[in-house]
Short mmCIF file of C-alpha atoms in Angstrom, two decimals:
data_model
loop_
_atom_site.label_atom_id
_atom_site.label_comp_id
_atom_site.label_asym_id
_atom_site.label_seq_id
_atom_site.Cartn_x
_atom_site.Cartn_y
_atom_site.Cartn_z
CA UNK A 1 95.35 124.97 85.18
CA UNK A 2 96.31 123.14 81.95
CA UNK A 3 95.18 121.13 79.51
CA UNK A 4 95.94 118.94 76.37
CA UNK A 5 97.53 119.19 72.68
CA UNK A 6 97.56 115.73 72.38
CA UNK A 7 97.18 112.60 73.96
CA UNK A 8 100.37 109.93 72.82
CA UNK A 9 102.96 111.48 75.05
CA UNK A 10 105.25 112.56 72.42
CA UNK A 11 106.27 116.37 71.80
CA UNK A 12 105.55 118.07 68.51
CA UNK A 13 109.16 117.16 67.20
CA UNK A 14 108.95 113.82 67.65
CA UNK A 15 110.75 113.69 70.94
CA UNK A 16 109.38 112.39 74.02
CA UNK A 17 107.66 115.21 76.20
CA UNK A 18 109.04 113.45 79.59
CA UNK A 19 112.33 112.39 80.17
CA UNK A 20 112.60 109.83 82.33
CA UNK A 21 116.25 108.45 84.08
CA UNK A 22 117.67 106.72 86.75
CA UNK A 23 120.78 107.63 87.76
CA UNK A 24 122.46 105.76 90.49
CA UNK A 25 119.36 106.22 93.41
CA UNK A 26 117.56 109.32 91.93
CA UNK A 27 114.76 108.97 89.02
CA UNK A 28 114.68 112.16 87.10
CA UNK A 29 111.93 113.33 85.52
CA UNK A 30 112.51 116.17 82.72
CA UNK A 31 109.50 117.77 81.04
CA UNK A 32 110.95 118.12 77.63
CA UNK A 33 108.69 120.98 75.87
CA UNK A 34 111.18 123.69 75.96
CA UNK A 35 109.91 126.05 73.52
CA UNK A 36 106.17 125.80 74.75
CA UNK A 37 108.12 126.41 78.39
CA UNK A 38 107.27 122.95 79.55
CA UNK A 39 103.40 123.25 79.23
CA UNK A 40 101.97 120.10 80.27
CA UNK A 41 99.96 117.99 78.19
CA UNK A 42 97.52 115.00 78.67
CA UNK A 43 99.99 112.96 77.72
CA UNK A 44 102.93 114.27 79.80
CA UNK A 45 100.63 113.74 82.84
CA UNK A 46 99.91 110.60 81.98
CA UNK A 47 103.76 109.64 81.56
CA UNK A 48 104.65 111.04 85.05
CA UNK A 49 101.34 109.20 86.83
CA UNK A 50 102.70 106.08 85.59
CA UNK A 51 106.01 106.74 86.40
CA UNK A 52 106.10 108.30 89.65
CA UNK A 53 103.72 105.46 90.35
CA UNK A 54 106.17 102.95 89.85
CA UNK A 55 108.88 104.59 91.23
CA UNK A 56 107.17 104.89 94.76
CA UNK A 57 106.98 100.97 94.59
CA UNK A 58 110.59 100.28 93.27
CA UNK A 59 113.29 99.99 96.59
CA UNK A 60 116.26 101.00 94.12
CA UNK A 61 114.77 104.56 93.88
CA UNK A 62 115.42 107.00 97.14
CA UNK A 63 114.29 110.32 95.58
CA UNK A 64 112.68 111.40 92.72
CA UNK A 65 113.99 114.92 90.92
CA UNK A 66 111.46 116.80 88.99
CA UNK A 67 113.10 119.43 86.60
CA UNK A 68 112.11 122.02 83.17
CA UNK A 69 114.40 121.36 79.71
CA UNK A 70 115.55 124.52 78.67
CA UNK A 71 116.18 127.55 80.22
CA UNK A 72 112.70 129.54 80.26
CA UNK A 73 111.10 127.39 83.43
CA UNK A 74 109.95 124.30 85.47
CA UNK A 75 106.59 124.91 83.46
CA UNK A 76 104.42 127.68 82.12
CA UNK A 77 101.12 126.38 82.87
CA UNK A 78 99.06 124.39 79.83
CA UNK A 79 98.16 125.21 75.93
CA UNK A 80 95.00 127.26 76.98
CA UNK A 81 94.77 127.42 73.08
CA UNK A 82 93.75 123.93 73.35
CA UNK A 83 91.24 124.49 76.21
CA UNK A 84 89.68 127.51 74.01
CA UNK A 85 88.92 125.07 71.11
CA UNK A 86 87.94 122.07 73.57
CA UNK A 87 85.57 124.68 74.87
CA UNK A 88 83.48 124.65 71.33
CA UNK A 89 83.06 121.53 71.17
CA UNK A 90 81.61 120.87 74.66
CA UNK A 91 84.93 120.71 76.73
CA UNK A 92 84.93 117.04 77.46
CA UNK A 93 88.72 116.77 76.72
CA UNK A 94 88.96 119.63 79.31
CA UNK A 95 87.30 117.71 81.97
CA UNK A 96 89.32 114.44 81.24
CA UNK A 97 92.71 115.80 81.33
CA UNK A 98 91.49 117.66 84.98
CA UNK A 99 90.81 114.49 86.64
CA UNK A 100 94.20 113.02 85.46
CA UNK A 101 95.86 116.29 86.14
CA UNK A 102 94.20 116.33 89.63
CA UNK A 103 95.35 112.79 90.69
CA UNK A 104 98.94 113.63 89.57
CA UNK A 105 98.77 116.62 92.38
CA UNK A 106 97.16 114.21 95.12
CA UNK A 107 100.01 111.81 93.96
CA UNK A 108 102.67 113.91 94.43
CA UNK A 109 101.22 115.24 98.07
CA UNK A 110 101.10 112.24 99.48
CA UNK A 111 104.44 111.10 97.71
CA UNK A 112 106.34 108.55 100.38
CA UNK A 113 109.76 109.43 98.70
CA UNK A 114 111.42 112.71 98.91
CA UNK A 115 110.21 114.67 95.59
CA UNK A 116 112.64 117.23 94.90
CA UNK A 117 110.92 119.95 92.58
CA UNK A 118 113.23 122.75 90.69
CA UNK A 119 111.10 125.31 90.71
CA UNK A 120 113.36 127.38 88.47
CA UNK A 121 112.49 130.36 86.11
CA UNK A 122 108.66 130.14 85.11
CA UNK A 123 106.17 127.90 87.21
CA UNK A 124 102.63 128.99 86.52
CA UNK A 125 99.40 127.72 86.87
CA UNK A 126 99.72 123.47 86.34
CA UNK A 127 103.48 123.70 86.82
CA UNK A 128 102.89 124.92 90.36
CA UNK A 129 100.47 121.88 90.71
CA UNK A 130 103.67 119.95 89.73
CA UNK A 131 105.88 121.02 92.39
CA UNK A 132 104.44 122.97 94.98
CA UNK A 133 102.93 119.57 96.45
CA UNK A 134 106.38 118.28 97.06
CA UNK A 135 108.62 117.51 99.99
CA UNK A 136 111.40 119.47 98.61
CA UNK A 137 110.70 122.64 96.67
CA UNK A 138 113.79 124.42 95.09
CA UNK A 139 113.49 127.96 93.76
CA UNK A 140 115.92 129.92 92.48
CA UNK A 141 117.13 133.63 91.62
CA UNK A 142 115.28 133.43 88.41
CA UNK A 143 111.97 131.98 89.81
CA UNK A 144 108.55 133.48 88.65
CA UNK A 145 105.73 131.59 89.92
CA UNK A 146 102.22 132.21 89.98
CA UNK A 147 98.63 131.50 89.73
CA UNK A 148 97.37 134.01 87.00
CA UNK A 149 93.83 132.21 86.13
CA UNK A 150 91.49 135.53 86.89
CA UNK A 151 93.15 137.31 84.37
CA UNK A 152 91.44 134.37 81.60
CA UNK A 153 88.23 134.15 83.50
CA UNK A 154 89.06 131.03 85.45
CA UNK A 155 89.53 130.56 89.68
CA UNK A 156 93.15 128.52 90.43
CA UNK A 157 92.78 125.34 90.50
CA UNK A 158 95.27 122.01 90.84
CA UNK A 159 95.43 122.55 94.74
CA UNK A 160 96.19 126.24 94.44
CA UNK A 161 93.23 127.46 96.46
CA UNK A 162 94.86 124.89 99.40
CA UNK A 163 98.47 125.83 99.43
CA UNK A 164 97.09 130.02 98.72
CA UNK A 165 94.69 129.85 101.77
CA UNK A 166 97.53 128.76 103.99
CA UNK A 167 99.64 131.51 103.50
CA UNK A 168 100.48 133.96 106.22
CA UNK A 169 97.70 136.79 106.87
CA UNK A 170 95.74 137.88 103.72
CA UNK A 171 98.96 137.58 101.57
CA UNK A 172 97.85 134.23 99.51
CA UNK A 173 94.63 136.06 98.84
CA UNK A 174 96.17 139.25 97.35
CA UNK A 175 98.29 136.61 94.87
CA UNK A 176 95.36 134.93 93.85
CA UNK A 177 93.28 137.50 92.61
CA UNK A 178 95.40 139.75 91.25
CA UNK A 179 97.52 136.96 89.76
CA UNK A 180 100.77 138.53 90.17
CA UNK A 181 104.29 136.57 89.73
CA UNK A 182 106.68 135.46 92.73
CA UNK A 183 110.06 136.11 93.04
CA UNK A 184 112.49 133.17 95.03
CA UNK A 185 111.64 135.24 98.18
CA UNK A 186 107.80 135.56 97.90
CA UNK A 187 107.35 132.19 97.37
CA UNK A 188 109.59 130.92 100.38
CA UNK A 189 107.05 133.41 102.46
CA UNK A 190 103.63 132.01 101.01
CA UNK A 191 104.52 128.53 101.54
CA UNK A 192 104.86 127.67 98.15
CA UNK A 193 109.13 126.50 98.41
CA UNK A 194 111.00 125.27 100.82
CA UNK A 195 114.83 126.25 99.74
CA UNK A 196 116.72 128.78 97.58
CA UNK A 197 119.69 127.33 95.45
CA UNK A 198 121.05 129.99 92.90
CA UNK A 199 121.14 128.51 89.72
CA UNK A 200 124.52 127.96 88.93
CA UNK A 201 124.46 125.06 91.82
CA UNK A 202 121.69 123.27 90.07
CA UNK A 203 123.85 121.07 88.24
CA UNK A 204 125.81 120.08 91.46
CA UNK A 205 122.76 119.49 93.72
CA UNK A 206 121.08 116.86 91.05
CA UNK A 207 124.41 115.05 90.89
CA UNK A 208 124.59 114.85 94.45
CA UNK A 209 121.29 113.45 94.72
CA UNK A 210 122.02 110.15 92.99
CA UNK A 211 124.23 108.91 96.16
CA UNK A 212 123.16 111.03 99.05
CA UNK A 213 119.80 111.48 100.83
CA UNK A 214 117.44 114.64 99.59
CA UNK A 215 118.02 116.30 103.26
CA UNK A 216 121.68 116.34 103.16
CA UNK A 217 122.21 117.63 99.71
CA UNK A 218 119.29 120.65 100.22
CA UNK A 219 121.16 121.99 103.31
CA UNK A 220 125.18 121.43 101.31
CA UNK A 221 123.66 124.01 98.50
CA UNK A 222 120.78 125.89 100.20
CA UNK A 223 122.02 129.90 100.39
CA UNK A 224 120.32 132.55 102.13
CA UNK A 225 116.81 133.78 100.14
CA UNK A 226 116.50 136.97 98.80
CA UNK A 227 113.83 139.41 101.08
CA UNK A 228 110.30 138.95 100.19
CA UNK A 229 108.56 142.20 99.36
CA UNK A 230 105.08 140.50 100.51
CA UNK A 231 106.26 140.45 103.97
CA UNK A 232 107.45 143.71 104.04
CA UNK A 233 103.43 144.65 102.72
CA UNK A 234 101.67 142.76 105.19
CA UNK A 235 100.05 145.77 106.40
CA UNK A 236 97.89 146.80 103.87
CA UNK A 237 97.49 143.25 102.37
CA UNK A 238 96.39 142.06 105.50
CA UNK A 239 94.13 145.02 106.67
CA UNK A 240 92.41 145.34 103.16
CA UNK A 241 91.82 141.46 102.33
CA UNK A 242 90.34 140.87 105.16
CA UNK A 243 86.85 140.46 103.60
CA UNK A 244 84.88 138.07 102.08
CA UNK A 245 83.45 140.26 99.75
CA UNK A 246 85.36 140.95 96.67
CA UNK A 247 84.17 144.70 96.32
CA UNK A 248 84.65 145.68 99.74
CA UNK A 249 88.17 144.41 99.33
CA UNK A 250 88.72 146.77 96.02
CA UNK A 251 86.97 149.58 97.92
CA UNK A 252 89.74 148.90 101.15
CA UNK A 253 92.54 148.72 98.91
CA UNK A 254 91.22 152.16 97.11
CA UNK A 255 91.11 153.63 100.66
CA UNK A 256 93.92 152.26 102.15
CA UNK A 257 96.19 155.95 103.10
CA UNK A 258 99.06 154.36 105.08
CA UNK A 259 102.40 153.06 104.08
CA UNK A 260 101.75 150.89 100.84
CA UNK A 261 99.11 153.28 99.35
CA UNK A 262 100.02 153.00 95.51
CA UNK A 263 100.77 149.65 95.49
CA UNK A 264 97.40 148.81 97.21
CA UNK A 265 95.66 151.42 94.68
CA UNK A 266 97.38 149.45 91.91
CA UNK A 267 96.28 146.03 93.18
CA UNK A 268 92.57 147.37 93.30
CA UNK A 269 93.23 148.49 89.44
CA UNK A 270 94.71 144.84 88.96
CA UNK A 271 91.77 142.69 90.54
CA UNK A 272 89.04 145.28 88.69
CA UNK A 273 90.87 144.03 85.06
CA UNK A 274 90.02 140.37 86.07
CA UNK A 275 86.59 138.68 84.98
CA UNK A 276 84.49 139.74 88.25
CA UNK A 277 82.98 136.30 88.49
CA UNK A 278 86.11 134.53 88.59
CA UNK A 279 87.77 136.97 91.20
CA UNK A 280 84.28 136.60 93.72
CA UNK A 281 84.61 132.54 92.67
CA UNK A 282 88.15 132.74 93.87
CA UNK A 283 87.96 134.56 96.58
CA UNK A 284 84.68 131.91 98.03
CA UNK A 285 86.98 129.13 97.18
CA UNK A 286 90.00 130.25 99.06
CA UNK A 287 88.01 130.43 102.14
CA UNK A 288 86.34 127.36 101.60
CA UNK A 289 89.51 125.86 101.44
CA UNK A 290 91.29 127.07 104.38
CA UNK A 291 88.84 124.56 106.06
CA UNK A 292 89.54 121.46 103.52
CA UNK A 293 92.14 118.80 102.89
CA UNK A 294 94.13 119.07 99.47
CA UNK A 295 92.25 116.02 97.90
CA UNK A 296 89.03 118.04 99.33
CA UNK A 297 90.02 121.45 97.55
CA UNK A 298 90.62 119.60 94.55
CA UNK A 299 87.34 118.66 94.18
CA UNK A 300 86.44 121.29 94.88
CA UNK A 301 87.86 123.16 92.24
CA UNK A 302 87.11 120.79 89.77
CA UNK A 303 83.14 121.16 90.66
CA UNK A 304 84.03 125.26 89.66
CA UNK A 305 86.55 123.94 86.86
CA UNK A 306 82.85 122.58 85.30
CA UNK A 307 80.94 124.96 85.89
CA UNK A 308 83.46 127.75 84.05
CA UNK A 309 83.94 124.93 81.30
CA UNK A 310 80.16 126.14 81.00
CA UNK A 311 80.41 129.67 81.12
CA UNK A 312 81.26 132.47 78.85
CA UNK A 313 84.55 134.37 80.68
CA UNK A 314 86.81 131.75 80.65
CA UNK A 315 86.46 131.34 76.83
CA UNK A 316 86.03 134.95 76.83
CA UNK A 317 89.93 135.22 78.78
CA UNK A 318 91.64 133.08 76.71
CA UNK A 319 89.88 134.48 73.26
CA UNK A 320 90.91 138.29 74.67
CA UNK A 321 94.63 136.95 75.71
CA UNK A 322 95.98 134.74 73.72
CA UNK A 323 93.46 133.59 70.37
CA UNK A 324 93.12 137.31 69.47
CA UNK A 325 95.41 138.95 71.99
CA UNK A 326 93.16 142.00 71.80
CA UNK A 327 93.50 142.24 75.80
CA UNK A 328 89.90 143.84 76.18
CA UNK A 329 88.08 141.11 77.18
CA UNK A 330 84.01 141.73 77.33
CA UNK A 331 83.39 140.12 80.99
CA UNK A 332 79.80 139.15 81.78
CA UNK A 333 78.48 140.62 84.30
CA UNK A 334 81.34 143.25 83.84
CA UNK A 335 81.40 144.49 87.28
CA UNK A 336 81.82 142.50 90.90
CA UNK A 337 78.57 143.95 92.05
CA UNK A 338 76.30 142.27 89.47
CA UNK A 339 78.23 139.36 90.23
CA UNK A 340 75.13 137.51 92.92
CA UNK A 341 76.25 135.30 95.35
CA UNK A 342 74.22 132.44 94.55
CA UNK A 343 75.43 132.84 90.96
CA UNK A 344 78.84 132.37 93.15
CA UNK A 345 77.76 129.33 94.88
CA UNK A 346 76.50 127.24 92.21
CA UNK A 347 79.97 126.89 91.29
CA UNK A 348 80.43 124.59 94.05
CA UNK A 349 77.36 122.47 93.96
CA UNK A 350 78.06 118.89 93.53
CA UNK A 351 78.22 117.94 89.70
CA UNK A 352 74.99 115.58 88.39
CA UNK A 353 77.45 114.50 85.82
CA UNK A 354 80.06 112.68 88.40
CA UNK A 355 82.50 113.61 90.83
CA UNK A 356 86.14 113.80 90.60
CA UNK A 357 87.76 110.23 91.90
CA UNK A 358 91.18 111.30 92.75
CA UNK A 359 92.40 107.49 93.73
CA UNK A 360 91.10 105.17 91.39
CA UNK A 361 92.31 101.56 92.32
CA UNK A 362 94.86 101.92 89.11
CA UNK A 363 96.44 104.71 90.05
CA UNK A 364 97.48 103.54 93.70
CA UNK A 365 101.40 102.24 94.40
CA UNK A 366 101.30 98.39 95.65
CA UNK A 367 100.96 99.14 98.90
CA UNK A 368 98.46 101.63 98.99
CA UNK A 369 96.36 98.99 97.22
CA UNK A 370 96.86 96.76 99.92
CA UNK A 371 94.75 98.77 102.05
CA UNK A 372 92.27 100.37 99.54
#
């Protein structure tokens, strides 16, 4: 989830907040907000739409890299800051920047190039959006992805609840509501990357991808991933998420006694700390999406997106987290059993004030045009 500081493109010191190259056959693309960690902004999604648009109709371009300035991450997620105040005066910016935001993830899914993401150090929230859609998804040893939105009163959204509900057994679930961070190893196992590269070969491997194809150069500096301590926790993850019923999953992880016990009693603390109605509206949307395409679950989400715009946890989260960074958010209701499951479904009801269009004639390369 992210959302905008500003709307021209251009980074608070003047500099450009994408970076955009060609260099021989590869088009870089280098979000260029170090010290915010890459946060995207409306206008940095607006940059890259256009861009990546025209790259995917210009023959002189064979892969496109997508890469973090600095050394903190790919991207940290949005200025939630900015959502907070959007939020008092109606949201509407909110909304806006999800629809572009939302066609930049269909974009990159359905990307006829190979789009090499470096998924290196942070990639939360919107910066998974970025590059977990891609053909080519590089992590590294200092990798720490994740989709952390229950903890601010919000469900993930930019495709999250697709790629989450696809992961093996229950272990997607356990990540989304307890919002925990992925090493290089968990993320390989969910689905969410393709290849690890340690760091130091990052250089080397973007070099090598302005002459040589994107297959060629993965497999030259591809090593050996580091074990993912998900698998090794399938167990308990599996046998106490399998529920639809957010409560009846704390209650299974309280219970679980087998192999795993602590860490199961510590994800049932976790997911109890989280707004209730945004862990129940997660949990509904995750299943809902096992069943839906990507450009489905993103409408999806952006019908609950709305309806939290509209609600009080999500300001609630962000106020509690990061406006006064008291950490003792007030959650109402405060519990997952006053949480009613048609309060839970309205979040999904198709919005009176428009639908998301993910492929507006504008946004499509020449040749998809041709047969819009």
């Amino acid at each position: 989830m992210t959302a905008a500081k500003g709307m021209d493109g251009a980074a608070g010191n003047g500099h450009p907040e994408v970076l955009f190259e060609r260099r021989g056959r590869l088009g870089v693309a280098t979000l260029n907000r170090p010290k915010a960690v890459n946060a995207l902004t409306a206008g940095m999604v607006d940059l890259l739409l256009r861009q990546l648009t025209a790259w995917a109709g210009d023959d002189d371009v064979a892969t496109v890299l997508v890469q973090g300035a600095g050394e903190r991450g790919l991207c940290a997620g949005g200025d939630i800051v900015a959502i907070y105040r959007d939020m008092l005066r109606g949201g509407n910016r909110t909304a806006g920047f999800w629809q572009a935001e939302y066609r930049l993830n269909s974009l990159i899914a359905r990307y006829r190039k190979p789009y090499v993401a470096i998924m290196d150090g942070l990639v939360l929230g919107g910066g998974v959006g970025i590059s977990a859609h891609g053909s080519v998804r590089v992590v590294t040893e200092r990798t720490r992805m994740g989709m952390p939105e229950t903890t601010i009163g919000f469900a993930p959204d930019v495709g999250g609840t697709f790629l989450l509900s696809r992961a093996p057994g229950e272990a997607g679930t356990h990540a989304a509501l307890t919002g925990a961070h992925l090493g290089a190893g968990d993320a390989l196992f969910l689905g969410l990357a393709d290849h690890y590269v340690p760091s130091p070969s990052l250089p080397d491997l973007a070099a090598a991808l302005e002459d040589d194809s994107a297959e060629d150069v993965v497999e030259r500096y591809a090593e050996p991933a580091p074990p993912s301590r998900l698998a090794g926790q399938r167990d308990w993850i599996d046998a106490c998420y399998a529920s639809d019923d957010a409560a009846d999953i704390v209650s299974r992880l309280r219970a679980w006694a087998g192999p795993g016990q602590e860490d199961a009693r510590e994800a049932a603390d976790t997911i109890e700390t989280k707004s209730p109605t945004a862990v129940k509206v997660t949990l509904a949307s995750l299943r809902r999406a096992a069943s839906l395409t990507l450009d489905e679950a993103l409408v999806q989400e952006y019908r609950a997106g709305i309806r939290f715009l509209a609600g009080p946890d999500f300001r609630e989260g962000i106020r509690a987290q990061v406006v006064d960074k008291d950490r003792k958010p007030q959650w109402k209701p405060a519990a997952l059993a006053d949480v009613l499951p048609g309060q839970v479904d309205r979040f999904f009801e198709p919005l009176d004030g428009g639908e998301l269009e993910l492929h507006p004639q504008a946004q499509l390369t020449p040749k998809e045009a041709d047969h819009a």
